[in-house]
Short mmCIF file of C-alpha atoms and ligand atoms in Angstrom, two decimals:
data_model
loop_
_atom_site.label_atom_id
_atom_site.label_comp_id
_atom_site.label_asym_id
_atom_site.label_seq_id
_atom_site.Cartn_x
_atom_site.Cartn_y
_atom_site.Cartn_z
CA MET E 16 58.63 8.80 -26.90
CA GLY E 17 60.89 8.25 -24.21
CA GLY E 18 58.91 5.82 -22.08
CA THR E 19 57.60 7.71 -19.04
CA GLU E 20 55.24 10.17 -20.84
CA GLN E 21 52.41 7.73 -20.23
CA ASN E 22 52.93 7.75 -16.53
CA PHE E 23 52.31 11.42 -16.43
CA VAL E 24 49.43 11.06 -18.91
CA GLN E 25 47.96 8.63 -16.65
CA GLU E 26 48.39 10.57 -13.64
CA ALA E 27 46.33 13.29 -15.42
CA PHE E 28 43.38 10.73 -16.07
CA GLU E 29 43.52 9.28 -12.59
CA GLU E 30 43.32 12.85 -11.04
CA ASN E 31 40.84 14.01 -13.61
CA TRP E 32 42.89 17.00 -14.70
CA ILE E 33 41.78 17.07 -18.30
CA ALA E 34 42.01 20.78 -18.71
CA PRO E 35 44.36 23.43 -19.92
CA LEU E 36 45.74 23.81 -16.35
CA GLY E 37 46.92 21.22 -13.81
CA PRO E 38 50.01 19.82 -12.18
CA ASN E 39 51.69 18.73 -15.35
CA VAL E 40 51.18 22.19 -16.88
CA ASN E 41 52.96 23.45 -13.74
CA GLY E 42 55.72 20.78 -13.85
CA PHE E 43 56.26 21.10 -17.43
CA GLU E 44 56.92 24.84 -16.92
CA SER E 45 59.38 24.09 -14.00
CA ASP E 46 61.09 21.58 -16.07
CA ILE E 47 61.55 24.21 -19.11
CA GLN E 48 63.04 26.67 -16.59
CA ASN E 49 65.26 24.35 -14.85
CA PHE E 50 66.30 22.91 -18.15
CA THR E 51 66.98 26.31 -19.89
CA GLY E 52 67.82 28.57 -16.88
CA VAL E 53 64.86 31.01 -17.97
CA THR E 54 63.28 32.28 -14.87
CA HIS E 55 59.51 32.30 -16.22
CA ALA E 56 57.68 30.06 -18.89
CA ALA E 57 54.21 29.74 -19.73
CA ALA E 58 53.30 26.39 -21.40
CA LEU E 59 50.97 27.14 -24.47
CA SER E 60 49.18 25.36 -27.29
CA SER E 61 51.64 26.19 -29.99
CA GLY E 62 54.90 28.05 -30.87
CA THR E 63 52.88 30.16 -33.11
CA GLY E 64 50.77 31.21 -30.42
CA ALA E 65 53.54 32.04 -28.23
CA ILE E 66 55.09 34.38 -30.91
CA HIS E 67 51.52 35.96 -31.32
CA LEU E 68 51.53 36.59 -27.49
CA ALA E 69 54.88 38.05 -27.50
CA LEU E 70 54.27 40.52 -30.19
CA ASP E 71 50.82 41.45 -28.67
CA ILE E 72 52.50 42.05 -25.10
CA LEU E 73 55.05 44.24 -27.01
CA GLY E 74 52.16 46.36 -28.29
CA VAL E 75 52.43 45.64 -32.14
CA GLY E 76 49.47 46.93 -33.79
CA PRO E 77 48.41 48.38 -37.15
CA LYS E 78 51.25 49.87 -39.29
CA ASP E 79 54.00 48.76 -36.82
CA LEU E 80 56.93 47.18 -38.08
CA VAL E 81 58.77 43.83 -36.97
CA LEU E 82 62.06 43.13 -38.53
CA VAL E 83 62.19 39.47 -38.92
CA GLN E 84 64.48 36.91 -40.33
CA SER E 85 63.23 36.20 -43.99
CA PHE E 86 64.80 32.49 -43.98
CA THR E 87 62.25 30.77 -41.84
CA PHE E 88 58.94 28.95 -41.49
CA CYS E 89 55.78 31.17 -41.91
CA ALA E 90 54.96 30.82 -38.28
CA SER E 91 57.69 33.26 -37.32
CA VAL E 92 55.95 36.00 -39.50
CA ASN E 93 52.09 35.53 -39.67
CA PRO E 94 51.57 36.49 -36.15
CA ILE E 95 52.80 40.18 -37.00
CA LYS E 96 50.01 40.10 -39.68
CA TYR E 97 47.49 38.74 -36.96
CA LEU E 98 48.08 42.04 -35.18
CA GLY E 99 47.85 44.25 -38.13
CA GLY E 100 51.59 44.95 -38.31
CA GLU E 101 54.02 44.78 -41.20
CA PRO E 102 56.95 42.28 -41.42
CA VAL E 103 60.24 43.66 -42.78
CA PHE E 104 62.69 40.90 -43.84
CA ILE E 105 66.18 40.58 -43.14
CA ASP E 106 68.77 38.28 -45.01
CA SER E 107 70.75 35.60 -43.32
CA GLU E 108 74.62 35.54 -42.85
CA SER E 109 76.38 32.41 -44.51
CA GLU E 110 77.93 30.99 -41.13
CA THR E 111 74.77 30.12 -39.26
CA TRP E 112 72.16 30.98 -41.89
CA ASN E 113 70.27 33.01 -39.46
CA MET E 114 69.60 36.88 -39.31
CA CYS E 115 72.64 38.85 -40.55
CA PRO E 116 73.51 41.43 -37.87
CA LYS E 117 74.78 43.80 -40.75
CA ALA E 118 71.62 43.59 -42.62
CA LEU E 119 69.77 44.26 -39.50
CA GLN E 120 71.84 47.36 -38.97
CA LYS E 121 71.20 48.55 -42.22
CA ALA E 122 67.49 48.16 -41.84
CA LEU E 123 67.56 50.19 -38.49
CA SER E 124 69.67 52.94 -39.89
CA PHE E 125 67.28 53.29 -42.87
CA PHE E 126 64.31 53.52 -40.49
CA LYS E 127 66.16 56.18 -38.30
CA THR E 128 67.11 58.19 -41.25
CA ASN E 129 63.65 58.35 -42.46
CA GLY E 130 62.16 59.27 -39.17
CA SER E 131 60.07 55.99 -38.88
CA LEU E 132 62.15 54.08 -36.09
CA ASP E 133 59.33 54.57 -33.57
CA ARG E 134 57.08 52.18 -35.88
CA VAL E 135 59.76 49.32 -35.22
CA LYS E 136 58.21 47.36 -32.20
CA ALA E 137 60.32 44.17 -32.22
CA ILE E 138 63.33 42.36 -33.86
CA LEU E 139 62.60 38.71 -34.46
CA PRO E 140 65.56 36.51 -35.22
CA VAL E 141 65.28 32.60 -35.58
CA HIS E 142 67.61 29.79 -34.48
CA LEU E 143 67.17 27.78 -37.58
CA TYR E 144 67.50 24.00 -37.55
CA GLY E 145 68.72 24.26 -33.97
CA MET E 146 71.83 26.56 -34.79
CA PRO E 147 72.08 29.63 -32.62
CA ALA E 148 72.00 32.83 -34.46
CA LYS E 149 74.58 35.47 -33.63
CA ILE E 150 72.10 36.49 -31.04
CA ASP E 151 74.60 38.30 -28.80
CA GLU E 152 75.48 40.63 -31.62
CA ILE E 153 71.73 40.97 -32.72
CA CYS E 154 70.80 41.77 -28.96
CA ALA E 155 73.53 44.45 -28.91
CA ILE E 156 72.21 46.26 -32.00
CA ALA E 157 68.62 45.99 -30.55
CA ALA E 158 69.62 47.54 -27.37
CA GLU E 159 71.56 50.30 -29.10
CA TYR E 160 68.25 51.19 -30.88
CA GLY E 161 66.08 50.53 -27.79
CA ILE E 162 64.02 47.86 -29.60
CA PRO E 163 62.89 44.59 -27.82
CA THR E 164 64.04 41.23 -29.27
CA VAL E 165 61.77 38.06 -29.66
CA GLU E 166 63.68 34.82 -30.18
CA ASP E 167 62.26 32.17 -32.25
CA ALA E 168 63.93 29.26 -30.63
CA ALA E 169 61.02 26.85 -31.97
CA GLU E 170 63.59 24.34 -33.47
CA SER E 171 66.40 24.98 -30.77
CA ILE E 172 65.57 23.98 -27.34
CA GLY E 173 68.90 22.88 -25.74
CA SER E 174 71.26 24.89 -28.12
CA THR E 175 73.44 27.47 -26.32
CA LEU E 176 75.71 30.30 -27.29
CA LEU E 177 78.44 31.30 -24.68
CA GLY E 178 76.97 28.78 -22.50
CA LYS E 179 73.31 30.68 -22.42
CA HIS E 180 70.27 28.95 -23.77
CA THR E 181 68.68 30.11 -27.04
CA GLY E 182 65.47 31.66 -26.12
CA THR E 183 66.79 33.19 -23.08
CA PHE E 184 68.77 36.27 -24.62
CA GLY E 185 65.70 38.39 -25.80
CA ASP E 186 62.94 40.07 -24.11
CA PHE E 187 60.85 36.98 -24.94
CA GLY E 188 61.84 33.43 -26.36
CA ILE E 189 59.51 30.84 -27.90
CA TYR E 190 59.81 27.03 -28.07
CA SER E 191 57.66 24.76 -29.93
CA PHE E 192 56.83 21.28 -28.94
CA ASN E 193 55.19 20.40 -32.31
CA GLY E 194 55.30 16.70 -33.57
CA ASN E 195 58.28 17.39 -35.93
CA LYS E 196 60.54 18.89 -33.10
CA ILE E 197 63.26 17.44 -31.15
CA ILE E 198 60.86 16.96 -28.34
CA THR E 199 56.92 17.13 -28.64
CA THR E 200 53.83 17.46 -26.68
CA SER E 201 51.97 16.37 -30.05
CA SER E 202 51.31 20.03 -30.37
CA GLY E 203 52.42 22.81 -28.02
CA GLY E 204 54.77 25.68 -27.39
CA ALA E 205 56.18 27.82 -24.69
CA LEU E 206 56.73 31.54 -24.05
CA VAL E 207 59.69 32.31 -21.93
CA SER E 208 61.01 35.62 -20.42
CA SER E 209 63.29 36.94 -17.38
CA SER E 210 60.29 39.01 -16.50
CA ARG E 211 57.48 37.62 -14.00
CA GLU E 212 55.15 40.23 -15.18
CA LYS E 213 55.38 39.83 -18.74
CA ILE E 214 54.87 35.87 -18.45
CA GLU E 215 52.02 36.47 -15.96
CA LEU E 216 50.47 38.79 -18.56
CA GLY E 217 51.20 35.99 -21.14
CA ARG E 218 49.24 33.41 -19.18
CA LYS E 219 46.38 35.83 -18.72
CA LEU E 220 46.18 36.55 -22.41
CA ALA E 221 46.41 32.72 -23.11
CA THR E 222 43.42 32.24 -20.95
CA GLN E 223 40.97 34.51 -22.69
CA GLY E 224 42.41 37.46 -20.89
CA ARG E 225 40.27 36.54 -17.87
CA ASP E 226 40.46 38.81 -14.67
CA ASP E 227 41.13 37.30 -11.12
CA ALA E 228 37.36 37.47 -10.16
CA PRO E 229 35.04 34.61 -9.15
CA HIS E 230 32.75 35.21 -12.21
CA TYR E 231 33.83 35.38 -15.65
CA GLN E 232 35.14 39.09 -16.02
CA HIS E 233 37.38 40.28 -19.01
CA SER E 234 39.17 43.69 -19.35
CA MET E 235 41.27 42.82 -22.31
CA ILE E 236 41.11 40.58 -25.39
CA GLY E 237 42.65 37.38 -25.01
CA TYR E 238 43.01 33.91 -26.70
CA ASN E 239 42.63 30.29 -25.82
CA TYR E 240 46.31 29.48 -26.02
CA ARG E 241 46.97 27.32 -22.70
CA MET E 242 48.51 23.92 -23.06
CA SER E 243 46.47 20.98 -21.84
CA ASN E 244 47.34 19.08 -18.76
CA VAL E 245 47.43 15.93 -21.02
CA CYS E 246 49.92 17.20 -23.41
CA ALA E 247 51.99 18.69 -20.59
CA GLY E 248 52.24 15.31 -19.24
CA ILE E 249 53.72 14.03 -22.55
CA GLY E 250 56.24 17.00 -22.23
CA ARG E 251 57.38 16.25 -18.71
CA GLY E 252 58.23 12.63 -19.93
CA GLN E 253 59.79 14.14 -23.06
CA MET E 254 62.00 16.62 -20.88
CA GLU E 255 63.57 13.56 -19.25
CA VAL E 256 64.99 12.49 -22.56
CA LEU E 257 65.84 16.01 -24.09
CA ASN E 258 69.62 15.63 -23.45
CA ASP E 259 69.52 12.04 -25.15
CA ARG E 260 67.87 13.39 -28.09
CA ILE E 261 70.38 16.19 -28.61
CA THR E 262 73.07 13.60 -28.43
CA GLN E 263 71.25 11.32 -31.16
CA ARG E 264 71.01 14.47 -33.51
CA ARG E 265 74.40 15.67 -32.91
CA GLU E 266 75.56 12.16 -33.80
CA ASN E 267 73.57 12.30 -36.87
CA TYR E 268 75.33 15.61 -37.93
CA ILE E 269 78.86 13.81 -37.13
CA ARG E 270 77.93 10.84 -39.21
CA TYR E 271 76.85 13.20 -42.23
CA GLN E 272 80.22 15.35 -41.82
CA GLU E 273 82.21 12.17 -42.19
CA ILE E 274 80.30 11.01 -45.25
CA PHE E 275 80.72 14.47 -47.03
CA GLU E 276 84.18 14.84 -45.86
CA SER E 277 85.03 11.85 -48.05
CA ILE E 278 82.65 13.12 -50.71
CA ASN E 279 84.27 16.43 -50.66
CA ASN E 280 87.76 14.71 -50.89
CA SER E 281 86.75 13.41 -54.36
CA GLY E 282 86.26 16.87 -55.58
CA TYR E 283 82.98 18.15 -54.28
CA SER E 284 82.11 21.06 -51.84
CA ILE E 285 79.31 20.39 -49.63
CA ALA E 286 78.83 22.64 -46.52
CA PHE E 287 76.91 22.62 -43.28
CA GLN E 288 75.62 25.47 -41.01
CA GLU E 289 78.89 26.38 -39.11
CA GLU E 290 78.87 26.00 -35.44
CA SER E 291 81.23 28.50 -33.94
CA PRO E 292 83.37 27.54 -30.95
CA LYS E 293 81.18 29.68 -28.67
CA ALA E 294 78.13 27.90 -29.91
CA TYR E 295 76.48 24.38 -29.22
CA SER E 296 73.46 23.46 -31.49
CA ASN E 297 70.98 20.76 -30.93
CA ARG E 298 71.37 19.86 -34.57
CA TRP E 299 67.59 19.23 -34.83
CA LEU E 300 68.08 18.77 -38.51
CA THR E 301 71.14 18.26 -40.64
CA ALA E 302 71.08 20.52 -43.67
CA ILE E 303 73.49 20.80 -46.54
CA TYR E 304 74.47 23.53 -49.23
CA MET E 305 75.63 22.31 -52.41
CA ASP E 306 77.46 25.32 -54.24
CA PRO E 307 76.41 25.25 -57.85
CA GLU E 308 79.73 26.16 -59.03
CA ARG E 309 81.83 23.61 -57.12
CA ASN E 310 79.90 20.31 -57.42
CA LYS E 311 80.58 19.30 -61.01
CA GLY E 312 77.26 20.20 -62.31
CA LYS E 313 75.40 18.20 -59.79
CA THR E 314 72.39 20.07 -58.10
CA ARG E 315 70.52 19.92 -54.91
CA GLU E 316 67.10 18.94 -56.89
CA GLU E 317 68.86 16.21 -58.76
CA LEU E 318 70.01 14.78 -55.30
CA ARG E 319 66.54 15.21 -53.58
CA LEU E 320 64.74 13.41 -56.55
CA TYR E 321 67.41 10.75 -56.25
CA LEU E 322 66.87 10.09 -52.68
CA GLU E 323 63.09 10.33 -53.25
CA GLU E 324 63.20 7.56 -55.71
CA LEU E 325 65.05 5.33 -53.19
CA ASN E 326 62.08 6.33 -50.65
CA ILE E 327 64.63 8.48 -48.64
CA GLU E 328 62.77 11.78 -47.77
CA ALA E 329 64.98 15.05 -47.93
CA ARG E 330 63.34 18.61 -48.21
CA PRO E 331 64.67 21.89 -49.70
CA LEU E 332 65.45 24.57 -47.11
CA TRP E 333 62.74 27.04 -46.20
CA LYS E 334 61.69 29.25 -48.78
CA PRO E 335 62.39 32.93 -47.81
CA MET E 336 59.37 34.67 -46.70
CA HIS E 337 60.21 37.77 -48.96
CA LEU E 338 59.91 35.40 -51.95
CA GLN E 339 56.42 34.11 -50.66
CA PRO E 340 53.41 35.11 -52.73
CA VAL E 341 51.62 35.99 -49.57
CA TYR E 342 54.40 38.66 -48.57
CA GLU E 343 54.98 40.03 -52.00
CA GLY E 344 56.01 43.54 -51.75
CA ALA E 345 57.28 43.55 -48.24
CA LEU E 346 60.66 45.41 -47.62
CA TYR E 347 63.69 43.32 -47.47
CA PHE E 348 67.30 44.15 -46.39
CA GLY E 349 70.21 42.29 -47.46
CA THR E 350 71.69 40.50 -50.49
CA SER E 351 70.92 36.83 -51.82
CA VAL E 352 72.35 34.82 -49.09
CA CYS E 353 68.95 33.27 -47.96
CA GLU E 354 67.82 32.88 -51.64
CA GLU E 355 70.97 30.82 -52.53
CA LEU E 356 70.33 28.65 -49.55
CA PHE E 357 66.93 27.92 -50.65
CA LYS E 358 68.00 27.25 -54.13
CA HIS E 359 70.98 24.89 -53.27
CA GLY E 360 70.22 23.62 -49.82
CA LEU E 361 68.75 20.23 -48.58
CA CYS E 362 67.44 18.82 -45.26
CA LEU E 363 68.73 15.35 -44.81
CA PRO E 364 66.96 12.49 -42.68
CA SER E 365 67.70 13.59 -39.15
CA GLY E 366 65.37 11.65 -36.90
CA SER E 367 66.40 10.54 -33.29
CA ASN E 368 65.63 6.86 -34.37
CA LEU E 369 67.52 6.37 -37.78
CA SER E 370 68.49 2.87 -37.61
CA LYS E 371 71.64 1.11 -38.69
CA GLU E 372 69.70 -0.06 -41.82
CA ASP E 373 68.34 3.21 -42.40
CA TRP E 374 72.13 4.66 -42.27
CA ILE E 375 73.32 1.92 -44.80
CA ARG E 376 70.57 2.93 -47.09
CA ILE E 377 71.28 6.82 -46.57
CA GLU E 378 75.06 6.41 -46.98
CA ASP E 379 74.93 4.04 -49.99
CA ALA E 380 72.53 6.47 -51.80
CA LEU E 381 74.74 9.43 -51.07
CA TRP E 382 77.78 7.74 -52.42
CA GLU E 383 76.08 6.33 -55.53
CA PHE E 384 74.59 9.75 -56.14
CA PHE E 385 78.06 11.77 -56.00
CA THR E 386 80.42 8.98 -57.43
C1 LIG X 401 60.96 28.51 -36.94
C2 LIG X 401 59.69 28.36 -36.38
N1 LIG X 401 58.90 28.94 -35.82
C3 LIG X 401 57.71 28.93 -35.40
C4 LIG X 401 57.16 27.47 -35.23
C5 LIG X 401 55.85 27.22 -34.92
O1 LIG X 401 55.52 26.40 -34.01
P1 LIG X 401 54.30 25.51 -33.58
O2 LIG X 401 54.30 24.60 -34.83
O3 LIG X 401 54.44 24.95 -32.44
O4 LIG X 401 53.12 26.50 -33.81
C6 LIG X 401 57.80 26.51 -35.96
C7 LIG X 401 57.33 25.08 -35.96
O5 LIG X 401 56.49 24.75 -36.25
C8 LIG X 401 59.23 26.89 -36.44
O6 LIG X 401 59.91 25.87 -37.14
#
């Protein structure tokens, strides 16, 4: 927490706005708009709910297809199934580790050739660990085929490409404010778009699809997805420290970069997600890739277990969705980029509050392991 969150929460209590609407909800939506430059935002109870609403508004239904990045958390994909649709998984490219534009092209031309392009209702890339995907290329391909884009920017609030915020390129963007994100409302999310109508519809669907009438009237099936005014109070305080948090996370990355530069100089080859000159990542998590051929036989899993013994938590990268038992048999386009990332990649401790002592422990452990 940054410090001012309690003031906003206190205000909610004093004004008795303990509901999924109120001044903090409106204020938090404005804060998101002002920070990202998006024109419309709806504060919701989760990022997963935001993806569900985006796909629902785009009309995804039974037997429809959504082309989604395979290398991601399950929440990017499950809402496709909530609506009866089918995910089609797309591989990553090896620079940003996000959706590969070439694999996306291949998938789209496959569906065009077999006459089922009209079943493709959306393209869903993810900005993993905060790193902007090649979203300009992805949106250009999507536009060529006339298919809308939903950007999963759950992990990347504050990241930009060509000076434009992730989440604001597609027809819809979503953010998450879950407890593990760079800023949090304990649990929460947002749906954003440049379309007023779409976000108004999103708010209505998030409020049980209630019509504008003095009594309870419903002409569509909605959900209970609005953010509480208490949680939004936390969000308002958190927005005040978002820039500081990004600076802290980027400093973590620079520190790891320096450590691994020295380790690489002694004959290893450890790589990070690449931030192109046109990108700016919030570096939510710093993750490494250990090429199995170029690290003297040392493996990711040995490193993870070594750190675990020292009570330093590190985790494998996301297991691709096309390898998940629950999505067995789904179509997949690409090669083995995301499979290799999963096999040989590791997320390192990346909190905004790593202390001097923490860093000494991490740095010593890494040096001991590699040398
Ligand atoms: C890539 C990605 N997409 C979607 C989500 C879902 O967000 P939430 O946990 O707010 O539902 C998360 C995080 O949890 C995520 O990391």
